Coordinates of C-alpha atoms and ligand atoms in Angstrom, one line a residue:
M132 CA 30.4 -2.9 -6.3
F133 CA 32.3 -6.0 -5.2
T134 CA 35.9 -6.1 -6.7
A135 CA 36.5 -8.3 -9.7
K136 CA 38.2 -10.9 -7.5
E137 CA 35.2 -10.9 -5.1
I138 CA 32.7 -11.3 -8.0
S139 CA 34.7 -14.3 -9.2
E140 CA 34.7 -15.8 -5.7
I141 CA 31.0 -15.2 -5.3
N142 CA 30.3 -16.8 -8.6
N143 CA 32.3 -19.9 -7.6
L144 CA 29.9 -20.2 -4.7
L145 CA 26.8 -19.8 -6.8
I146 CA 26.6 -23.4 -8.1
P147 CA 23.5 -25.7 -7.9
K148 CA 24.9 -28.0 -5.3
N149 CA 25.3 -25.2 -2.8
N150 CA 22.4 -24.2 -0.5
V151 CA 21.7 -20.5 -0.9
V152 CA 19.5 -18.5 1.5
I153 CA 18.4 -14.9 1.2
V154 CA 17.5 -13.0 4.3
T155 CA 16.2 -9.5 4.7
H156 CA 15.2 -7.1 7.6
Q157 CA 12.5 -7.2 10.2
N158 CA 9.2 -5.6 9.1
P159 CA 10.2 -6.1 5.4
D160 CA 9.2 -3.3 3.0
G161 CA 8.9 -3.2 -0.8
D162 CA 12.7 -2.9 -1.3
A163 CA 13.4 -5.8 1.1
I164 CA 10.9 -8.2 -0.5
G165 CA 11.6 -6.9 -4.1
S166 CA 15.4 -7.3 -3.8
S167 CA 15.1 -10.7 -2.1
L168 CA 12.6 -12.1 -4.7
G169 CA 14.4 -10.4 -7.6
L170 CA 17.7 -12.0 -6.6
K171 CA 15.9 -15.4 -6.0
H172 CA 14.5 -15.3 -9.6
Y173 CA 17.9 -14.3 -11.0
L174 CA 19.6 -17.2 -9.2
K175 CA 17.0 -19.5 -10.6
T176 CA 18.1 -18.6 -14.1
K177 CA 21.5 -20.0 -13.1
G178 CA 20.0 -23.3 -11.8
I179 CA 20.0 -22.3 -8.1
E180 CA 16.9 -22.6 -6.0
A181 CA 17.4 -20.1 -3.2
I182 CA 15.2 -19.9 -0.1
V183 CA 14.0 -16.4 0.9
I184 CA 13.5 -16.0 4.7
T185 CA 12.1 -12.9 6.5
P186 CA 12.2 -12.5 10.3
N187 CA 8.5 -11.6 10.4
D188 CA 5.4 -11.2 8.2
F189 CA 5.1 -8.5 5.6
P190 CA 2.2 -6.4 4.3
K191 CA -0.5 -7.8 2.1
F192 CA 0.2 -5.2 -0.6
L193 CA 3.5 -7.0 -1.3
K194 CA 2.1 -10.5 -1.6
W195 CA 1.2 -10.2 -5.3
M196 CA 4.9 -10.4 -6.2
P197 CA 6.0 -13.6 -8.0
E198 CA 6.7 -16.3 -5.4
A199 CA 6.0 -14.0 -2.4
K200 CA 3.8 -16.8 -1.1
K201 CA 6.9 -19.1 -0.9
I202 CA 8.8 -16.9 1.4
V203 CA 9.6 -18.6 4.7
I204 CA 8.4 -16.3 7.5
G205 CA 10.7 -16.9 10.5
E206 CA 8.1 -16.0 13.2
Y207 CA 5.7 -18.6 11.8
K208 CA 8.1 -21.3 10.7
R209 CA 11.0 -21.2 13.1
K210 CA 12.1 -24.8 12.5
V211 CA 12.1 -24.5 8.7
A212 CA 13.9 -21.1 8.9
G213 CA 16.5 -22.3 11.4
E214 CA 17.3 -25.5 9.4
A215 CA 17.6 -23.6 6.1
I216 CA 20.1 -21.2 7.7
Y217 CA 22.0 -24.0 9.4
N218 CA 22.3 -25.9 6.2
A219 CA 23.2 -22.8 4.1
D220 CA 26.5 -22.6 2.2
V221 CA 25.8 -19.0 1.2
I222 CA 23.6 -16.4 2.8
F223 CA 22.7 -13.2 1.0
C224 CA 21.9 -10.4 3.4
L225 CA 19.8 -7.8 1.6
D226 CA 18.7 -4.3 2.6
F227 CA 20.1 -4.3 6.2
N228 CA 23.4 -3.5 7.7
S229 CA 23.6 -5.4 11.0
P230 CA 22.4 -8.8 12.3
S231 CA 20.5 -6.8 14.9
R232 CA 18.1 -5.8 12.2
I233 CA 16.9 -9.3 11.3
G234 CA 15.2 -10.2 14.6
I235 CA 15.0 -13.9 15.5
L236 CA 17.2 -14.7 12.5
G237 CA 20.2 -12.7 13.8
D238 CA 21.7 -15.3 16.0
W239 CA 21.4 -18.1 13.5
V240 CA 22.9 -16.1 10.7
T241 CA 25.8 -14.9 12.9
K242 CA 26.6 -18.5 14.0
S243 CA 26.2 -20.0 10.6
R244 CA 29.3 -21.3 8.8
A245 CA 27.9 -20.0 5.4
K246 CA 29.7 -17.3 3.5
K247 CA 27.7 -14.1 4.1
I248 CA 27.2 -11.6 1.2
L249 CA 25.9 -8.2 2.0
I250 CA 24.1 -6.0 -0.6
D251 CA 22.8 -2.9 1.2
H252 CA 22.4 0.9 1.0
H253 CA 22.2 1.7 4.8
Q254 CA 24.9 3.7 6.6
M255 CA 27.7 2.0 8.6
P256 CA 27.5 -1.7 7.6
E257 CA 28.9 -4.3 9.9
Q258 CA 31.3 -7.0 9.0
F259 CA 30.3 -9.7 6.4
D260 CA 32.4 -11.9 4.2
Y261 CA 31.6 -9.9 1.1
V262 CA 30.2 -6.3 1.3
Y263 CA 28.6 -4.3 -1.4
S264 CA 27.4 -1.2 0.5
D265 CA 26.6 2.1 -1.2
T266 CA 24.5 4.7 0.6
T267 CA 24.2 6.8 -2.6
V268 CA 22.0 4.2 -4.3
P269 CA 18.2 4.7 -3.5
A270 CA 17.3 1.0 -3.3
T271 CA 18.8 -2.4 -2.7
C272 CA 16.8 -3.5 -5.8
Q273 CA 19.0 -1.2 -7.9
M274 CA 22.1 -2.7 -6.3
V275 CA 20.9 -6.2 -7.2
Y276 CA 20.6 -5.0 -10.8
H277 CA 24.1 -3.6 -10.6
F278 CA 25.2 -7.1 -9.3
I279 CA 23.5 -8.7 -12.3
Q280 CA 25.3 -6.2 -14.6
A281 CA 28.7 -6.9 -12.9
N282 CA 28.1 -10.6 -13.9
Q283 CA 27.2 -9.4 -17.4
D284 CA 23.9 -11.2 -17.0
E285 CA 21.4 -8.5 -18.1
K286 CA 20.2 -10.9 -20.8
L287 CA 18.9 -13.2 -18.1
V288 CA 16.6 -10.6 -16.6
N289 CA 13.1 -12.0 -17.1
V290 CA 9.6 -10.6 -16.2
D291 CA 9.7 -12.0 -12.6
I292 CA 13.1 -10.4 -11.9
A293 CA 11.9 -7.1 -13.6
Q294 CA 8.7 -6.9 -11.6
C295 CA 10.4 -7.5 -8.3
L296 CA 13.2 -5.0 -8.8
Y297 CA 10.9 -2.4 -10.2
T298 CA 8.7 -2.6 -7.1
G299 CA 11.6 -2.0 -4.7
I300 CA 13.0 0.9 -6.6
M301 CA 9.5 2.4 -6.8
T302 CA 8.8 2.1 -3.1
D303 CA 12.2 3.0 -1.8
T304 CA 12.3 6.2 -3.9
G305 CA 8.8 7.2 -2.9
G306 CA 7.7 6.8 -6.5
F307 CA 11.0 8.1 -8.1
R308 CA 11.0 11.2 -6.0
F309 CA 13.6 11.0 -3.2
R310 CA 17.0 12.7 -3.5
S311 CA 19.1 9.7 -4.4
T312 CA 16.9 8.9 -7.4
S313 CA 19.4 9.3 -10.3
A314 CA 19.6 9.1 -14.1
T315 CA 21.1 5.7 -13.6
T316 CA 18.0 4.7 -11.5
H317 CA 15.8 5.8 -14.4
R318 CA 17.9 3.9 -17.0
I319 CA 17.6 0.7 -14.9
V320 CA 13.9 1.3 -14.5
A321 CA 13.6 1.7 -18.3
D322 CA 15.5 -1.6 -18.8
L323 CA 13.1 -3.3 -16.3
I324 CA 10.1 -2.0 -18.2
E325 CA 11.5 -3.4 -21.4
K326 CA 12.0 -6.7 -19.7
G327 CA 8.3 -6.8 -18.8
A328 CA 7.7 -4.8 -15.6
D329 CA 4.4 -3.0 -16.0
P330 CA 4.4 0.4 -14.1
A331 CA 0.6 0.7 -14.1
I332 CA 0.0 -2.8 -12.8
I333 CA 2.8 -2.6 -10.2
T334 CA 1.6 0.8 -8.9
S335 CA -2.0 -0.4 -8.7
N336 CA -1.1 -3.7 -7.0
T337 CA 1.2 -2.0 -4.5
W338 CA -0.4 1.4 -3.8
D339 CA -4.1 1.2 -4.8
T340 CA -5.0 -1.5 -2.3
N341 CA -5.8 0.7 0.7
T342 CA -8.1 -0.9 3.3
I343 CA -10.8 1.1 5.0
S344 CA -9.0 0.6 8.3
R345 CA -5.9 2.3 6.8
L346 CA -7.9 5.3 5.5
H347 CA -9.7 5.7 8.9
L348 CA -6.4 5.6 10.7
L349 CA -4.9 8.1 8.3
S350 CA -7.8 10.5 8.9
L351 CA -7.3 10.2 12.6
V352 CA -3.6 10.9 12.4
L353 CA -3.9 13.8 9.9
G354 CA -6.6 15.4 12.1
R355 CA -4.1 15.9 15.0
I356 CA -0.8 16.5 13.3
E357 CA 1.2 18.9 15.4
L358 CA 4.0 21.3 14.4
V359 CA 6.9 22.2 16.7
K360 CA 10.3 23.9 16.3
D361 CA 8.8 26.9 14.4
G362 CA 6.9 24.7 12.0
K363 CA 10.0 22.8 11.0
V364 CA 9.0 19.5 12.6
A365 CA 5.7 17.7 12.2
I366 CA 4.6 15.1 14.8
L367 CA 2.1 12.3 14.1
W368 CA 1.1 9.5 16.5
L369 CA -1.2 6.5 17.1
K370 CA -2.0 4.5 20.2
R371 CA -2.5 0.8 20.4
S372 CA -6.1 1.1 21.4
E373 CA -6.7 3.1 18.2
L374 CA -5.0 0.5 16.1
K375 CA -7.3 -2.1 17.7
E376 CA -10.4 0.0 17.3
F377 CA -9.9 0.5 13.6
G378 CA -8.9 -3.1 12.9
F379 CA -5.2 -2.4 12.1
D380 CA -3.5 -4.7 9.7
K381 CA 0.2 -5.0 9.0
G382 CA 1.4 -2.3 6.7
D383 CA -1.7 -0.1 7.3
T384 CA 0.4 2.8 8.6
E385 CA 3.2 2.6 6.0
G386 CA 3.9 6.0 4.6
F387 CA 1.8 8.0 7.1
V388 CA 5.0 9.9 8.2
N389 CA 5.4 11.3 4.7
Y390 CA 2.3 13.4 5.0
G391 CA 4.1 15.4 7.7
L392 CA 6.9 16.2 5.3
S393 CA 4.4 17.3 2.6
L394 CA 3.6 20.4 4.7
A395 CA 5.3 23.5 3.4
G396 CA 8.2 24.6 5.7
T397 CA 8.7 21.2 7.4
K398 CA 12.3 19.8 7.5
M399 CA 11.5 16.7 9.6
A400 CA 8.4 14.5 10.2
V401 CA 8.1 11.9 12.9
F402 CA 5.5 9.2 13.4
F403 CA 5.2 7.5 16.8
M404 CA 3.2 4.3 17.2
E405 CA 2.6 2.0 20.2
D406 CA 3.5 -1.5 19.1
L407 CA 0.4 -3.7 18.9
Y408 CA 1.8 -6.5 21.1
E409 CA 5.0 -5.4 22.9
D410 CA 5.7 -2.5 25.2
F411 CA 7.7 -0.1 23.1
I412 CA 7.1 2.8 20.7
K413 CA 8.1 2.3 17.1
I414 CA 9.3 5.6 15.6
S415 CA 9.7 6.6 11.9
F416 CA 11.7 9.6 11.0
R417 CA 11.8 11.4 7.6
S418 CA 13.5 14.6 6.6
K419 CA 14.4 16.9 3.8
D420 CA 17.8 18.2 2.6
N421 CA 20.7 17.7 5.0
V422 CA 18.7 17.1 8.2
D423 CA 20.3 13.8 9.3
T424 CA 17.7 11.5 10.8
N425 CA 20.1 8.6 10.9
Q426 CA 22.4 10.4 13.4
F427 CA 19.4 11.6 15.4
A428 CA 17.7 8.1 15.6
R429 CA 21.0 6.5 16.5
K430 CA 21.9 9.1 19.2
Y431 CA 18.5 9.2 21.0
F432 CA 16.1 6.5 19.8
N433 CA 18.0 3.2 19.5
G434 CA 17.7 3.2 15.7
G435 CA 19.2 4.3 12.4
G436 CA 18.7 4.1 8.7
H437 CA 19.4 6.7 6.0
I438 CA 20.0 10.5 6.2
N439 CA 16.4 11.2 5.1
A440 CA 14.6 8.1 6.4
S441 CA 15.2 6.2 9.6
G442 CA 13.5 4.3 12.3
G443 CA 13.9 3.6 16.0
K444 CA 12.4 2.2 19.2
Y445 CA 11.8 3.8 22.6
F446 CA 10.8 2.2 25.8
K447 CA 8.6 4.8 27.6
T448 CA 5.0 5.7 27.3
I449 CA 4.0 7.4 24.1
E450 CA 3.4 10.7 25.9
D451 CA 6.8 10.6 27.5
T452 CA 8.4 9.6 24.2
I453 CA 6.9 12.5 22.4
E454 CA 8.0 14.9 25.2
D455 CA 11.6 13.5 25.1
F456 CA 11.6 13.9 21.3
K457 CA 10.4 17.5 21.5
E458 CA 13.2 18.3 24.0
K459 CA 15.9 16.7 21.9
V460 CA 14.8 18.1 18.5
E461 CA 14.7 21.7 19.9
E462 CA 18.5 21.2 20.6
E463 CA 19.2 20.2 17.0
D464 CA 20.7 22.8 14.7
F465 CA 18.3 23.1 11.7
Ligands
5GP123 P1 10.6 2.9 8.6 O1 10.4 4.2 9.2 O2 10.0 2.8 7.3 O3 10.3 1.7 9.5 O4 12.2 2.8 8.4 C1 12.9 3.7 7.6 C2 14.3 3.3 7.5 O5 15.0 3.2 8.7 C3 14.5 1.9 6.8 O6 15.5 2.0 5.9 C4 14.8 1.0 7.9 O7 15.6 0.0 7.4 C5 15.5 1.9 8.9 N1 15.0 1.5 10.3 C6 13.8 1.3 10.7 N2 13.7 1.0 12.0 C7 15.0 0.8 12.4 C8 15.6 0.4 13.7 O8 15.0 0.2 14.7 N3 17.0 0.4 13.7 C9 17.7 0.7 12.6 N4 19.1 0.7 12.7 N5 17.2 1.1 11.4 C10 15.8 1.1 11.3
MN124 MN1 15.9 -0.3 1.1

């Protein structure tokens, strides 16, 4: 958590006359959108109208969240996003550790004179004016709740805040399953339910909204899953032509990589996907136990993330990318 001195300085900045902007990472997920909107709704209870900005668009299954439609999407509204960041006195940076993770917003945020406040659970955060970084917490949404607790403001948590924070904790813990899910996480989730977050509605809004294109893509991917390294590594992949053929929509492939890890005996699962528009391969890594995907993605695939969940990019053909991956992963000691 921030120190008491930092909390007091931050609260001095959080006054209605100051312009507050909240930014989150490229390809926002449930935790990115949930923490940003949750914080926005919290600030509103203090009379502050914050603007949430994302670098690019986010999946449809997150658009049910309160005020998701008011989010400024940088790739569609460059001017609005640029001006808001330029005029900001305070910028909250949520769920990312480096300006390189916020795409087109990176330069603007770096150059801005605003005080930058980081709340994030990724490894190795870069320099910000105020840093609350904790890699043991499963979701940035949980950290936003801890921030509210540090301000002794739990009584201000309303149904909008509760729904948003619940969603991010649920998605970033894979439905309260991943390793860093703790008793504290469950206590906070219990508080959020008491404040009005409805688990059945949130789950159904977020996860029971599969499109037919997603299920067809999933069947294709599962049909050709490959095991290497004595069954310890599962490989899944999709080509751009297949995405087009099945009418790919943003978010359609979210979570595919986890099916690789559900195989008995696997320690790591990797999903390779040709980007729909640009010439690179987007890679998702997931692992069990102490197999460190963050180190692996950083070392070989221009990426990073958490120990058990990371991402990266590679600038070769998908076939060559998978070949390079197989070579590298055989050298790893697990
Ligand atoms: P996903 O596989 O769902 O895209 O990402 C998994 C995790 O890795 C997320 O926490 C995300 O923030 C991080 N991540 C994804 N792609 C990248 C990347 O290109 N660079 C870095 N540093 N982290 C990434
Ligand atoms: Mn997160």
